[in-house]
mmCIF file of C-alpha atoms and ligand atoms in Angstrom:
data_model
loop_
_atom_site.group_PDB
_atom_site.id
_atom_site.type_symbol
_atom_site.label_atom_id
_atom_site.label_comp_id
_atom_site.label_asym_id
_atom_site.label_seq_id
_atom_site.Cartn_x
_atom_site.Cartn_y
_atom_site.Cartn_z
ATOM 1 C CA UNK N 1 14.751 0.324 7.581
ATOM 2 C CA UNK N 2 14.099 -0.379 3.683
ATOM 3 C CA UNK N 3 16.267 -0.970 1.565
ATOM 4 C CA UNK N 4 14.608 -1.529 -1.633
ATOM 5 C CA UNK N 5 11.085 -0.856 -3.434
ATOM 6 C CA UNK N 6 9.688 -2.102 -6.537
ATOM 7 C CA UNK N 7 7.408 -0.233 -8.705
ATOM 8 C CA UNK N 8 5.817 -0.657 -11.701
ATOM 9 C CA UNK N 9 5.287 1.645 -14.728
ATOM 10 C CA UNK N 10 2.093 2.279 -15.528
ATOM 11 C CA UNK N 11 0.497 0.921 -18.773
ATOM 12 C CA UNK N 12 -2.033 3.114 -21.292
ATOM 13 C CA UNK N 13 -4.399 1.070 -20.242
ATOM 14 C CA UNK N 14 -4.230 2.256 -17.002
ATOM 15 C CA UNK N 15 -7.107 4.883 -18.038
ATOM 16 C CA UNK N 16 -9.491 1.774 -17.730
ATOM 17 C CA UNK N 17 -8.182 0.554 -14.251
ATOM 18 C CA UNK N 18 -10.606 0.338 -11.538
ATOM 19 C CA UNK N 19 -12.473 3.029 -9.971
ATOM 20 C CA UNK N 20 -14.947 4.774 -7.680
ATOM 21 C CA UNK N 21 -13.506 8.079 -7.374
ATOM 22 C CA UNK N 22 -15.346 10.211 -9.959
ATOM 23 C CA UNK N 23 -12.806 12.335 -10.649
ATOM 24 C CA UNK N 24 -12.330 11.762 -14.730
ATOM 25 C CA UNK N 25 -10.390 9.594 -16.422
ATOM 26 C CA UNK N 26 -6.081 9.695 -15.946
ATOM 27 C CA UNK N 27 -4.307 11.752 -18.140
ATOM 28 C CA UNK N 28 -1.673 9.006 -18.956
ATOM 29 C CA UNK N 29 1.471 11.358 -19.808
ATOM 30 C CA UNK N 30 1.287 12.939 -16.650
ATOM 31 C CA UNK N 31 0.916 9.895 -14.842
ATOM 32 C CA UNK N 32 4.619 8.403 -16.275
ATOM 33 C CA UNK N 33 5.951 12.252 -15.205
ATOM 34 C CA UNK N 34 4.317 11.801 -11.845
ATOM 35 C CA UNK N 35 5.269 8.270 -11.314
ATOM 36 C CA UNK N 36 8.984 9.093 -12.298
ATOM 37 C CA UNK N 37 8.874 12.098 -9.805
ATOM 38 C CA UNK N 38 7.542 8.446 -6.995
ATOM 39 C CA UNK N 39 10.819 6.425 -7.907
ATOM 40 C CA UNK N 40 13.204 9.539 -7.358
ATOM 41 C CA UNK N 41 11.525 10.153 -4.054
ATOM 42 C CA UNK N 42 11.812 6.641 -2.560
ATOM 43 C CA UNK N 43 15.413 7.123 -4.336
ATOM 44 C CA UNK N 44 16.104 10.019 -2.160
ATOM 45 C CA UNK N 45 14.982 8.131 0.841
ATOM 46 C CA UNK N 46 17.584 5.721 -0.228
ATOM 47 C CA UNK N 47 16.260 2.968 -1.357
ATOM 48 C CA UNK N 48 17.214 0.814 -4.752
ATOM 49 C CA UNK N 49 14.217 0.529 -6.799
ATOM 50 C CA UNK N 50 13.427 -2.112 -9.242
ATOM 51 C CA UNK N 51 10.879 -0.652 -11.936
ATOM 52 C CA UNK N 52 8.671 -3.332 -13.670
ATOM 53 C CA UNK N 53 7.675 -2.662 -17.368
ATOM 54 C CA UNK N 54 4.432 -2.044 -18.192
ATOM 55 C CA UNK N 55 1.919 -4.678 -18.235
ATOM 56 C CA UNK N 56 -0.806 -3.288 -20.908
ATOM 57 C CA UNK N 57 -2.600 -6.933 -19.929
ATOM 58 C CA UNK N 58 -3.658 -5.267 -16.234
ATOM 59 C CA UNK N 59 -5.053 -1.805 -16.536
ATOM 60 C CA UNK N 60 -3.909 -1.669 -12.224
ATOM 61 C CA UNK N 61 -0.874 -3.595 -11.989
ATOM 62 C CA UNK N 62 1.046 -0.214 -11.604
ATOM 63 C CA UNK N 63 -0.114 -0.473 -7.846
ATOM 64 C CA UNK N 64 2.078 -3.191 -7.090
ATOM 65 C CA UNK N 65 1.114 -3.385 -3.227
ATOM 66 C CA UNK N 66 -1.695 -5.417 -3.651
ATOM 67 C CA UNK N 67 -0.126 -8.793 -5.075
ATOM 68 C CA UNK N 68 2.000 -9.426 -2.622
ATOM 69 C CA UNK N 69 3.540 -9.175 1.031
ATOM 70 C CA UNK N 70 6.841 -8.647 1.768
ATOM 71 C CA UNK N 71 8.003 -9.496 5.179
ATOM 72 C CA UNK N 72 11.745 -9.719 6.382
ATOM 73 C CA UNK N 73 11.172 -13.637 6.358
ATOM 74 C CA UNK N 74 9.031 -14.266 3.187
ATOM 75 C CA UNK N 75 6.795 -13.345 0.447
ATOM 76 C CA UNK N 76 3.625 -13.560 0.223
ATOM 77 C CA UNK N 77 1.557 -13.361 -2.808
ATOM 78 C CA UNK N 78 -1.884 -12.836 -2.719
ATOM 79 C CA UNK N 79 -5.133 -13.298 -4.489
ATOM 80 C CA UNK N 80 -6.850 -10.295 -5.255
ATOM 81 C CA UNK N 81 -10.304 -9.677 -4.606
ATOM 82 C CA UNK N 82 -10.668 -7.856 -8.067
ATOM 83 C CA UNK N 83 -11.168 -10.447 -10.622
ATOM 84 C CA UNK N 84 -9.539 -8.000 -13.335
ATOM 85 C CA UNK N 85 -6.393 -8.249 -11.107
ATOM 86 C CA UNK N 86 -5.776 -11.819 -10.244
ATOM 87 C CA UNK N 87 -3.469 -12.665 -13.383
ATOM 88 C CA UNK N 88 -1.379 -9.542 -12.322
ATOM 89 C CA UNK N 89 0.174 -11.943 -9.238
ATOM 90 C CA UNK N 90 2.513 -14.222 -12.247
ATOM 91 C CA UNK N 91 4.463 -11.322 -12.771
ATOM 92 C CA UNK N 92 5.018 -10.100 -9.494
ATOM 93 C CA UNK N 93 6.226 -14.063 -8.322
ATOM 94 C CA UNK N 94 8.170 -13.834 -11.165
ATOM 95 C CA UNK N 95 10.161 -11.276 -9.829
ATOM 96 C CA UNK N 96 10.140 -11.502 -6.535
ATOM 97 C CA UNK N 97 12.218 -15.309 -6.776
ATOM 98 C CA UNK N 98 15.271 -13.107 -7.116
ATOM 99 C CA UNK N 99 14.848 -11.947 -3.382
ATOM 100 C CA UNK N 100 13.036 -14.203 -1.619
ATOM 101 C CA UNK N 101 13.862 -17.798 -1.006
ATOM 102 C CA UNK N 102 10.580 -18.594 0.688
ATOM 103 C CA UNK N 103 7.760 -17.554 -0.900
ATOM 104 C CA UNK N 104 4.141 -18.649 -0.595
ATOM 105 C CA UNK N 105 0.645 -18.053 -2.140
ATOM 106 C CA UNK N 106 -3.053 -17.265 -1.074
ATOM 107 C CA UNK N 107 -5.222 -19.627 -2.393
ATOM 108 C CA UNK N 108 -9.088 -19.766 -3.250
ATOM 109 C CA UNK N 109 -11.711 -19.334 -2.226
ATOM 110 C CA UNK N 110 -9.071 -16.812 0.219
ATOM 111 C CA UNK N 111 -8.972 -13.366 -1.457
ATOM 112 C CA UNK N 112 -6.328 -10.673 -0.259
ATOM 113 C CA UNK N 113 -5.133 -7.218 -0.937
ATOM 114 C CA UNK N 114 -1.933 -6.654 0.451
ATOM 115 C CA UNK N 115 -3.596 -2.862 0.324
ATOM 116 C CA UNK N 116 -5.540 -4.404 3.369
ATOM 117 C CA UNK N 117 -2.618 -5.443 5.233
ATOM 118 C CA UNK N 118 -0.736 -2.924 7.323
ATOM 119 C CA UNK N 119 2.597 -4.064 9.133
ATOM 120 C CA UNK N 120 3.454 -2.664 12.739
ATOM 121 C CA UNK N 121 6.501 -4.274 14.308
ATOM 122 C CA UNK N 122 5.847 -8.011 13.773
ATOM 123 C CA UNK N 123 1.934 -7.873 14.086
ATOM 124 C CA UNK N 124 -0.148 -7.239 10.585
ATOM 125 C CA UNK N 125 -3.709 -6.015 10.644
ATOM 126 C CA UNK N 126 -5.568 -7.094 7.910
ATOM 127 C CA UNK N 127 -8.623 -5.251 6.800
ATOM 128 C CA UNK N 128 -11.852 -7.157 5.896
ATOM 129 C CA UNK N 129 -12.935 -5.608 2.702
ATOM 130 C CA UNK N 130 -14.709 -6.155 -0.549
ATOM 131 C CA UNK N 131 -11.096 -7.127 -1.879
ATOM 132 C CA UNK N 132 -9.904 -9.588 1.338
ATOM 133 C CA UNK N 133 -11.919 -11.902 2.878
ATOM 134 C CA UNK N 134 -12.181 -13.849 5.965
ATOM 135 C CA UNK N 135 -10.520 -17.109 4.064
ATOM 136 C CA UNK N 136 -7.887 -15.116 2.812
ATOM 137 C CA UNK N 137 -6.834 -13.295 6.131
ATOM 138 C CA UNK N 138 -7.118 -16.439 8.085
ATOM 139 C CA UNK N 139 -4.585 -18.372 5.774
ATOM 140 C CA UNK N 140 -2.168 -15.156 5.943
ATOM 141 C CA UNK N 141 -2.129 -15.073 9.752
ATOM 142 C CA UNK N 142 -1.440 -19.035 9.332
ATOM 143 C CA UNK N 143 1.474 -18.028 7.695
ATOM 144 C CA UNK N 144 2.788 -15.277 9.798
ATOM 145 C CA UNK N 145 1.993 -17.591 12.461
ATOM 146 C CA UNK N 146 4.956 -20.223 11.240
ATOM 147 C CA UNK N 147 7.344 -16.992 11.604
ATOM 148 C CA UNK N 148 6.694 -16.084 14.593
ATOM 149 C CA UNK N 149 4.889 -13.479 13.220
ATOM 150 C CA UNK N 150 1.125 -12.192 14.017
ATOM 151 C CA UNK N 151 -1.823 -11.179 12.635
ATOM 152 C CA UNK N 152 -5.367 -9.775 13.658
ATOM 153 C CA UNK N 153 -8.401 -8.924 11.596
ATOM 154 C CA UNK N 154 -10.257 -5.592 10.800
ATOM 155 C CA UNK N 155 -14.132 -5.031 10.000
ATOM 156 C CA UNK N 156 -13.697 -2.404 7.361
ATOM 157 C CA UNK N 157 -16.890 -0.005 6.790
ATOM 158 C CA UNK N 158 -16.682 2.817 4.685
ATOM 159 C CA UNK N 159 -12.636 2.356 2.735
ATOM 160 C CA UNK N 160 -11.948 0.319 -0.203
ATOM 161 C CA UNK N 161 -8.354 -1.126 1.558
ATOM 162 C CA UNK N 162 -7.224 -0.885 5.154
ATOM 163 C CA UNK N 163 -4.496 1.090 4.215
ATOM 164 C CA UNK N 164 -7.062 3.684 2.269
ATOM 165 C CA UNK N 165 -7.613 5.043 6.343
ATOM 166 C CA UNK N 166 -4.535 4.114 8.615
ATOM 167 C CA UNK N 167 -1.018 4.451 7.832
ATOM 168 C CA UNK N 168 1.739 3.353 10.095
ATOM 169 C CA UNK N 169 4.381 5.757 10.850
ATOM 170 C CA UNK N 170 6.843 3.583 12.892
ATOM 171 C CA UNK N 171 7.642 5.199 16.708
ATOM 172 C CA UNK N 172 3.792 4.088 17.930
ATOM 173 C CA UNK N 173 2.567 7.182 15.736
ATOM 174 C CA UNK N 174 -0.611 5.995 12.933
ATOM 175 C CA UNK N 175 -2.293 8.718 10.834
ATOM 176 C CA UNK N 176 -5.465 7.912 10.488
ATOM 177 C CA UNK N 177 -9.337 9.258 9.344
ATOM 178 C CA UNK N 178 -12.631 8.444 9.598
ATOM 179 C CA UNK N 179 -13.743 4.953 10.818
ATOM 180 C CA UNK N 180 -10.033 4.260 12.032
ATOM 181 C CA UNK N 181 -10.256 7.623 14.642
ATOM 182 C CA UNK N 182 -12.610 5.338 17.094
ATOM 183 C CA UNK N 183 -11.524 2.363 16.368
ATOM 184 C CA UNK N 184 -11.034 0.321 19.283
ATOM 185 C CA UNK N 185 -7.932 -1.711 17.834
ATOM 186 C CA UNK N 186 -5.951 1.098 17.793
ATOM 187 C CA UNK N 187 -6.757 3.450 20.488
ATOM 188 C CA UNK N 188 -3.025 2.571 22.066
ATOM 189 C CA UNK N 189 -1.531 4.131 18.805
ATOM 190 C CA UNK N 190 -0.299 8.044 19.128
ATOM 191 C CA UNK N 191 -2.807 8.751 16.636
ATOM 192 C CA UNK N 192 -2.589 11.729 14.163
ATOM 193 C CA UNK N 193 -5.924 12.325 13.010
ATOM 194 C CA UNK N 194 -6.726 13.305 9.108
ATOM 195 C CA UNK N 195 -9.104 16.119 8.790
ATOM 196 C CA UNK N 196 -11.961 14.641 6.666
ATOM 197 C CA UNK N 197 -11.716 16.870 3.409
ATOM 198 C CA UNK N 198 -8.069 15.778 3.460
ATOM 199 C CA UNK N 199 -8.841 11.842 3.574
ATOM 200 C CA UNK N 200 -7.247 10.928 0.998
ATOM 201 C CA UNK N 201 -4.151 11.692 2.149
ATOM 202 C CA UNK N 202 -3.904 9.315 5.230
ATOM 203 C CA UNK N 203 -2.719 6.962 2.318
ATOM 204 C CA UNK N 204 0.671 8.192 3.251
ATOM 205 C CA UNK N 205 3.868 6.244 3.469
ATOM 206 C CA UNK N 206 6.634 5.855 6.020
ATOM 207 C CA UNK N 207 10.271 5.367 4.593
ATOM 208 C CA UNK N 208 13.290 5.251 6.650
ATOM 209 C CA UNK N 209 11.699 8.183 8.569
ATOM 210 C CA UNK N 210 10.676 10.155 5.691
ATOM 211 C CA UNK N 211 7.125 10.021 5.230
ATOM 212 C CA UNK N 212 5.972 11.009 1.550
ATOM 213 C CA UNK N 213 2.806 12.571 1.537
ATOM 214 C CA UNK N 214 0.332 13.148 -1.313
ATOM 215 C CA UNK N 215 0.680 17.319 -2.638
ATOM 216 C CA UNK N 216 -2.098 19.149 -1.914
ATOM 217 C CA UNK N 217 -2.749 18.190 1.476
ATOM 218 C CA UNK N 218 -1.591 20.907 3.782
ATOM 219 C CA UNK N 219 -3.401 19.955 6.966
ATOM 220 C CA UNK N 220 -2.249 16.435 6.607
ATOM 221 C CA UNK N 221 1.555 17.702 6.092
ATOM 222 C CA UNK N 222 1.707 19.850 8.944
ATOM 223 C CA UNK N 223 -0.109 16.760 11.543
ATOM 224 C CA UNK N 224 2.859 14.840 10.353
ATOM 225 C CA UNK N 225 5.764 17.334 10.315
ATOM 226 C CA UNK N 226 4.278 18.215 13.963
ATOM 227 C CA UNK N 227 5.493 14.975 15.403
ATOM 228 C CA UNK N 228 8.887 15.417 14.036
ATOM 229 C CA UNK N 229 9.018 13.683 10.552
ATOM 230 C CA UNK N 230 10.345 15.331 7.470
ATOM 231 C CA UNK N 231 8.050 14.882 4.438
ATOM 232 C CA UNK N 232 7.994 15.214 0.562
ATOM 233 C CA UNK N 233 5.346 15.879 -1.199
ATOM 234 C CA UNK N 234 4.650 14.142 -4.370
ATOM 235 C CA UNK N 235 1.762 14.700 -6.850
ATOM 236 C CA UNK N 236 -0.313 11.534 -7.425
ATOM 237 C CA UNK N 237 -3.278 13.042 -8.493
ATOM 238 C CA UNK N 238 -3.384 11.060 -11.760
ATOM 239 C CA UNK N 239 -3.346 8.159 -9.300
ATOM 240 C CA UNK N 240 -5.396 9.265 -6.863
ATOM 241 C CA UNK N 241 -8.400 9.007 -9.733
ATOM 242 C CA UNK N 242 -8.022 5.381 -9.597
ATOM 243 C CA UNK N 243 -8.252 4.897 -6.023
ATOM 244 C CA UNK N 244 -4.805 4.413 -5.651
ATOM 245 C CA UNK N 245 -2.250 6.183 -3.313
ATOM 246 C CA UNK N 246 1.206 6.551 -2.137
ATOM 247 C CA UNK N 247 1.454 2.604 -1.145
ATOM 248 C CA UNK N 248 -0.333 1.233 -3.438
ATOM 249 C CA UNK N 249 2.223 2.408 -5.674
ATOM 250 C CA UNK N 250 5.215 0.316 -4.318
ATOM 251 C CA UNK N 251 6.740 -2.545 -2.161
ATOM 252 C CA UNK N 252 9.405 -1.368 -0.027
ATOM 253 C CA UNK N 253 11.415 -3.896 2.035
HETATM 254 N N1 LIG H 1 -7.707 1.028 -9.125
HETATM 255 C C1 LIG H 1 -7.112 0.305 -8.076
HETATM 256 C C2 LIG H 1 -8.011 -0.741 -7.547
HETATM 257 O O1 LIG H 1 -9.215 -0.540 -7.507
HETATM 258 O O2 LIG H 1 -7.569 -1.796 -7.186
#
């Protein structure tokens, strides 16, 4: 169970943050509405969450996953692929040294997304993508590793973070879409498969057996209300034309 998540409030300059998507620029006014609406729905899950203040410096830095990993041992802050986002990892350590006593750093030439990482049980897959490379991966297993923890890698084709395909749903159930449906690292999963025109909502997120779900996704909400989990729906869709989703947005542990 989580007990806490930490957000961050998007900056204006998030209208300049990093994108493929093609689907117009953020309208920044009702991206603080929707990202309020995000905090009272991991609120209603119960958790306590610690909002950030803007940081106008990093047009992305509202999607917190990607800095760092949280695991019930440690943090671990990464070194993101994006060059635009590396300085976003100071203030994310800054914070994070009121609730973790051990916390360590990927170093260069290692690049990780914690977007790219996806925690089930006490193994982490880590997706090899334009953000995370092999160097990177390699010295986060290391680290798991020294906890008794695990880690295994992922060839990622077609997604720009692991975590854009596959979400873990706790119970041995992972929604998943495209390149993930064949994949042969997790065939022993109960999978629930994402219709393709719906793909970007397998960037859903578990919490305390709640799973949020992105609005506007009907197939997807009925796959996952079918194996017996209640959902919310949130709008993201001022996120959503960043490439960013329902993790990216937060760090729950
Ligand atoms: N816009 C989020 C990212 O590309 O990292």
């Amino acid at each position: 169970m989580f007990t806490k998540a930490i957000v961050r409030t998007p900056a204006p300059s998030m209208v300049n943050g990093l994108t493929s998507a093609q689907l117009g620029k953020p309208d920044y006014n009702l991206a603080i509405k929707q990202h309020a609406e995000y905090i009272k729905a991991l609120e209603s899950c119960g958790l306590d969450v610690i909002c950030l203040d803007a940081d106008p410096d990093f047009p992305d830095s509202t999607f917190v996953e990607d800095v760092a990993l949280l695991t019930a041992n440690s943090a671990i802050i990464t070194n993101p692929g994006a060059l635009s986002r590396r300085g976003e990892v100071k203030g994310m350590r800054a914070i994070l040294d009121d609730y973790y006593t051990q916390i360590y750093a990927i170093q260069s030439p290692g690049t990780l997304e914690a977007g790219d990482v996806m925690m089930v049980g006490t193994h982490f897959y880590i997706g090899l993508s334009e953000r995370t490379n092999r160097n990177g991966a390699e010295q986060l297993i290391a680290n798991l590793e020294s906890y008794e923890l695990s880690g295994s890698v992922v060839e990622l084709k077609d997604v720009l973070h692991l975590k854009t395909g596959v979400a873990y749903l706790e119970h041995n159930n992972l929604v998943a879409c495209g390149e993930f449906l064949s994949h042969p690292d997790f065939q022993e999963f109960n999978l629930i498969p994402i219709d393709a025109t719906e793909s970007y909502a397998a960037n859903c997120i578990w919490v305390n057996d709640t799973v949020l779900v992105p609005l506007g996704f009907p197939k997807t909400r009925e796959a996952i209300r079918s194996v017996g989990y209640q959902t919310v729906e949130i709008d993201v869709s001022e996120f959503q034309k960043l490439d960013g989703g329902l993790s990216c947005l937060s760090l729950r542990f």
